[in-house]
Amino acid sequence: MKKIIITIDGPAASGKEKIAKYISKKWKFKHLDSGLLYRRLALILHNEKIETKDINEIKKRIEKINNISFRRSKKLRTQEISQLASKIAIHQFVRQYVNDLQYDFVSKHKKIRGFVIDGRDIGSVVFKKANLKLYIEVNSEIRAKRRYKQLIDSGEKSIYRKILMDVKLRDKKDKMRENSPLIIPNGAHIINNNKSFKHTINQINKLMENF
Ligand code: CDP
């Protein structure tokens, strides 16, 4: 069975996850959030107080991992883990590790027809031959406001100005890095997610008509 792959890329807090969940539910596609895997690795390093400036230490620890959980958890969404995920994501061996997890995920779900995968490099590097590529665009103030609300709603203490700084800093790191920087993938459709979700899904529904 030929699998259908939809990729969603975009900057921090641009709503990739919400859009991916919408597609996953409506078309019964399996959703994979690649950012969650970077966050999982960051959490392991953080919990074990591994010096993340030391590339060899990160490498040694990652090589020892037998199994990594794909489960979401509130602990993964803190500001500290967001920053750390972005910091370790610059290394090619970290990226290769996460990419292999994504390939395994798709190949092990033999009976699944379609996958929707979100991240920073999914359409540009990981699944270059995807059937449909989306790139989500939202201005940074709106992204920070939405992320702030999300954190407050989940009971986390947070300050809007700090979130805005975090979003801008991560954008800079993700766009400027040498390995798999955040770009608009070749052939991607740009989705404007500045307005209401209804406005966003109207754009998605049109593009998904053939699936
Ligand atoms: O949810 P949000 O957009 O804030 O972040 P995320 O998708 O969970 O990703 C967390 C961090 O992981 C990002 O800031 C990136 O540095 C990194 N990441 C990446 O480099 N490549 C991906 N495909 C996904 C995430």
CSV table of C-alpha atoms and ligand atoms in Angstrom, one decimal:
chain,number,residue,atom,x,y,z
A,1,MET,CA,0.0,0.0,0.0
A,2,LYS,CA,1.4,3.4,-1.0
A,3,LYS,CA,1.3,5.7,2.0
A,4,ILE,CA,0.2,9.3,1.9
A,5,ILE,CA,2.4,11.7,3.8
A,6,ILE,CA,1.4,15.3,4.6
A,7,THR,CA,4.1,17.5,6.1
A,8,ILE,CA,3.6,20.6,8.2
A,9,ASP,CA,6.5,22.9,8.9
A,10,GLY,CA,6.6,26.3,10.5
A,11,PRO,CA,8.1,28.4,13.3
A,12,ALA,CA,7.5,28.0,17.1
A,13,ALA,CA,3.9,28.1,18.3
A,14,SER,CA,2.5,28.6,14.8
A,15,GLY,CA,-0.3,26.1,15.4
A,16,LYS,CA,1.2,23.1,13.5
A,17,GLU,CA,0.0,20.7,16.1
A,18,LYS,CA,-3.6,22.0,16.1
A,19,ILE,CA,-3.7,21.8,12.3
A,20,ALA,CA,-2.1,18.3,12.3
A,21,LYS,CA,-4.7,17.1,14.8
A,22,TYR,CA,-7.4,18.5,12.7
A,23,ILE,CA,-6.2,16.6,9.6
A,24,SER,CA,-5.5,13.5,11.6
A,25,LYS,CA,-9.1,13.4,12.9
A,26,LYS,CA,-10.9,14.3,9.7
A,27,TRP,CA,-9.0,12.1,7.3
A,28,LYS,CA,-8.1,9.4,9.9
A,29,PHE,CA,-4.3,9.9,9.3
A,30,LYS,CA,-1.8,9.1,12.0
A,31,HIS,CA,-0.2,12.2,13.5
A,32,LEU,CA,3.5,12.4,14.4
A,33,ASP,CA,4.9,15.5,16.2
A,34,SER,CA,8.6,15.5,15.6
A,35,GLY,CA,9.1,18.4,18.0
A,36,LEU,CA,7.9,16.1,20.8
A,37,LEU,CA,10.9,13.8,20.1
A,38,TYR,CA,13.4,16.6,20.3
A,39,ARG,CA,11.7,17.6,23.6
A,40,ARG,CA,11.9,14.0,24.9
A,41,LEU,CA,15.6,13.9,24.3
A,42,ALA,CA,16.0,17.4,25.9
A,43,LEU,CA,14.1,16.1,29.0
A,44,ILE,CA,16.3,13.1,29.4
A,45,LEU,CA,19.4,15.3,29.2
A,46,HIS,CA,17.9,17.8,31.6
A,47,ASN,CA,16.8,15.2,34.2
A,48,GLU,CA,20.2,13.6,34.2
A,49,LYS,CA,21.9,17.0,34.3
A,50,ILE,CA,24.0,16.2,31.3
A,51,GLU,CA,26.2,19.1,30.2
A,52,THR,CA,24.6,20.0,26.9
A,53,LYS,CA,27.6,22.2,25.9
A,54,ASP,CA,29.5,18.9,25.6
A,55,ILE,CA,28.6,17.3,22.3
A,56,ASN,CA,30.3,14.0,23.3
A,57,GLU,CA,28.2,13.7,26.4
A,58,ILE,CA,25.0,14.2,24.5
A,59,LYS,CA,26.2,11.6,21.9
A,60,LYS,CA,27.1,9.1,24.5
A,61,ARG,CA,23.7,9.4,26.2
A,62,ILE,CA,21.7,9.2,23.0
A,63,GLU,CA,23.5,6.1,21.9
A,64,LYS,CA,22.4,4.4,25.1
A,65,ILE,CA,18.7,5.0,24.6
A,66,ASN,CA,16.8,1.7,23.8
A,67,ASN,CA,13.3,3.1,23.8
A,68,ILE,CA,11.9,6.5,23.6
A,69,SER,CA,8.3,7.4,24.5
A,70,PHE,CA,6.1,9.2,21.9
A,71,ARG,CA,3.7,10.2,24.7
A,72,ARG,CA,2.8,13.8,25.3
A,73,SER,CA,3.4,15.2,28.7
A,74,LYS,CA,3.1,18.6,30.4
A,75,LYS,CA,6.7,18.4,31.5
A,76,LEU,CA,7.8,18.5,27.8
A,77,ARG,CA,6.1,21.9,27.2
A,78,THR,CA,8.0,24.1,29.7
A,79,GLN,CA,10.1,27.0,28.5
A,80,GLU,CA,13.2,25.4,29.8
A,81,ILE,CA,12.7,22.2,27.7
A,82,SER,CA,11.6,24.2,24.6
A,83,GLN,CA,14.9,26.1,24.8
A,84,LEU,CA,17.0,23.0,25.4
A,85,ALA,CA,15.2,21.1,22.5
A,86,SER,CA,16.1,23.9,20.2
A,87,LYS,CA,19.7,23.9,21.5
A,88,ILE,CA,20.4,20.2,20.9
A,89,ALA,CA,18.5,20.2,17.6
A,90,ILE,CA,21.4,21.9,15.9
A,91,HIS,CA,23.5,18.7,16.0
A,92,GLN,CA,23.3,16.5,12.9
A,93,PHE,CA,23.6,13.2,15.0
A,94,VAL,CA,20.6,14.3,17.1
A,95,ARG,CA,18.6,15.1,13.9
A,96,GLN,CA,19.6,11.8,12.4
A,97,TYR,CA,18.4,10.0,15.5
A,98,VAL,CA,15.0,11.7,15.4
A,99,ASN,CA,14.7,11.2,11.6
A,100,ASP,CA,15.2,7.5,12.0
A,101,LEU,CA,12.5,7.4,14.7
A,102,GLN,CA,10.2,9.0,12.2
A,103,TYR,CA,11.0,6.6,9.4
A,104,ASP,CA,10.5,3.6,11.8
A,105,PHE,CA,7.2,5.1,12.9
A,106,VAL,CA,5.8,5.3,9.4
A,107,SER,CA,7.1,1.8,8.4
A,108,LYS,CA,5.9,0.0,11.5
A,109,HIS,CA,2.3,1.2,11.0
A,110,LYS,CA,1.8,-1.1,8.1
A,111,LYS,CA,-2.0,-0.8,7.9
A,112,ILE,CA,-2.1,3.0,8.2
A,113,ARG,CA,-2.9,4.8,4.9
A,114,GLY,CA,-1.9,8.3,5.7
A,115,PHE,CA,0.4,10.2,8.1
A,116,VAL,CA,0.5,13.9,9.0
A,117,ILE,CA,3.9,14.9,10.4
A,118,ASP,CA,4.8,18.3,11.8
A,119,GLY,CA,8.1,20.0,12.6
A,120,ARG,CA,10.8,22.3,11.2
A,121,ASP,CA,12.4,20.2,8.4
A,122,ILE,CA,9.7,17.6,7.5
A,123,GLY,CA,9.0,18.7,4.0
A,124,SER,CA,12.5,20.0,3.3
A,125,VAL,CA,14.6,17.1,4.6
A,126,VAL,CA,12.8,14.2,6.3
A,127,PHE,CA,10.0,13.5,3.8
A,128,LYS,CA,11.0,15.5,0.7
A,129,LYS,CA,8.7,13.4,-1.5
A,130,ALA,CA,5.6,14.0,0.6
A,131,ASN,CA,2.2,14.1,-1.1
A,132,LEU,CA,1.3,17.5,0.3
A,133,LYS,CA,3.6,20.0,2.1
A,134,LEU,CA,2.3,22.9,4.2
A,135,TYR,CA,4.2,25.8,5.7
A,136,ILE,CA,2.4,27.7,8.5
A,137,GLU,CA,2.9,31.4,8.8
A,138,VAL,CA,1.8,33.6,11.7
A,139,ASN,CA,3.4,36.8,13.1
A,140,SER,CA,5.4,36.4,16.2
A,141,GLU,CA,3.2,38.5,18.5
A,142,ILE,CA,0.1,36.3,17.7
A,143,ARG,CA,2.2,33.2,18.2
A,144,ALA,CA,3.5,34.4,21.6
A,145,LYS,CA,-0.1,35.4,22.7
A,146,ARG,CA,-1.4,31.9,21.8
A,147,ARG,CA,1.5,30.1,23.5
A,148,TYR,CA,1.0,32.3,26.6
A,149,LYS,CA,-2.7,31.4,26.8
A,150,GLN,CA,-1.8,27.7,26.3
A,151,LEU,CA,0.7,27.7,29.2
A,152,ILE,CA,-1.6,29.7,31.5
A,153,ASP,CA,-4.5,27.3,30.7
A,154,SER,CA,-2.4,24.3,31.5
A,155,GLY,CA,-1.6,25.8,34.9
A,156,GLU,CA,2.0,26.9,34.2
A,157,LYS,CA,3.2,30.3,35.4
A,158,SER,CA,4.3,32.5,32.5
A,159,ILE,CA,5.0,36.0,31.4
A,160,TYR,CA,4.0,37.2,28.0
A,161,ARG,CA,7.2,39.2,27.3
A,162,LYS,CA,9.3,36.1,28.2
A,163,ILE,CA,7.3,33.9,25.8
A,164,LEU,CA,7.7,36.5,23.0
A,165,MET,CA,11.5,36.5,23.6
A,166,ASP,CA,11.5,32.7,23.6
A,167,VAL,CA,9.6,32.5,20.4
A,168,LYS,CA,11.9,35.0,18.7
A,169,LEU,CA,15.1,33.3,20.0
A,170,ARG,CA,14.0,29.9,18.9
A,171,ASP,CA,13.0,31.2,15.5
A,172,LYS,CA,16.4,32.7,15.1
A,173,LYS,CA,18.2,29.5,16.2
A,174,ASP,CA,15.9,27.3,14.0
A,175,LYS,CA,16.4,29.5,10.9
A,176,MET,CA,20.1,30.2,11.2
A,177,ARG,CA,21.4,26.7,12.1
A,178,GLU,CA,23.6,24.9,9.6
A,179,ASN,CA,21.8,21.5,9.8
A,180,SER,CA,18.2,21.4,8.4
A,181,PRO,CA,17.3,25.0,9.1
A,182,LEU,CA,13.7,26.1,9.1
A,183,ILE,CA,12.8,27.0,5.5
A,184,ILE,CA,9.8,27.0,3.3
A,185,PRO,CA,10.2,23.6,1.6
A,186,ASN,CA,10.2,23.3,-2.1
A,187,GLY,CA,6.6,22.9,-3.4
A,188,ALA,CA,5.1,23.8,0.0
A,189,HIS,CA,1.7,25.6,0.2
A,190,ILE,CA,1.8,28.6,2.6
A,191,ILE,CA,-1.0,28.6,5.1
A,192,ASN,CA,-1.9,31.9,6.8
A,193,ASN,CA,-2.8,31.1,10.4
A,194,ASN,CA,-3.0,34.7,11.6
A,195,LYS,CA,-6.8,34.8,11.6
A,196,SER,CA,-9.4,32.4,13.0
A,197,PHE,CA,-9.0,28.7,12.9
A,198,LYS,CA,-12.0,28.5,10.5
A,199,HIS,CA,-10.1,30.7,8.1
A,200,THR,CA,-7.1,28.3,8.4
A,201,ILE,CA,-9.1,25.1,7.9
A,202,ASN,CA,-10.8,26.6,4.8
A,203,GLN,CA,-7.3,26.8,3.2
A,204,ILE,CA,-6.5,23.2,4.4
A,205,ASN,CA,-9.8,21.7,3.3
A,206,LYS,CA,-9.3,23.0,-0.3
A,207,LEU,CA,-5.8,21.5,-0.4
A,208,MET,CA,-6.9,18.2,1.1
A,209,GLU,CA,-9.8,17.8,-1.4
A,210,ASN,CA,-8.0,15.0,-3.3
A,211,PHE,CA,-7.3,12.9,-0.2
B,1,CDP,O1,5.5,23.5,19.6
B,1,CDP,P1,6.6,24.4,19.1
B,1,CDP,O2,6.5,24.8,17.7
B,1,CDP,O3,6.9,25.5,20.0
B,1,CDP,O4,8.0,23.5,19.1
B,1,CDP,P2,8.2,22.0,18.7
B,1,CDP,O5,7.7,21.7,17.4
B,1,CDP,O6,7.8,21.1,19.9
B,1,CDP,O7,9.8,21.9,18.6
B,1,CDP,C1,10.7,22.2,19.7
B,1,CDP,C2,12.1,22.5,19.1
B,1,CDP,O8,12.6,21.3,18.5
B,1,CDP,C3,12.1,23.6,18.0
B,1,CDP,O9,12.3,24.9,18.5
B,1,CDP,C4,13.2,23.1,17.1
B,1,CDP,O10,14.5,23.7,17.5
B,1,CDP,C5,13.3,21.6,17.3
B,1,CDP,N1,12.7,20.9,16.2
B,1,CDP,C6,13.5,20.8,15.1
B,1,CDP,O11,14.6,21.2,15.0
B,1,CDP,N2,13.1,20.0,14.0
B,1,CDP,C7,11.8,19.5,14.0
B,1,CDP,N3,11.4,18.8,13.0
B,1,CDP,C8,11.0,19.7,15.1
B,1,CDP,C9,11.4,20.4,16.2
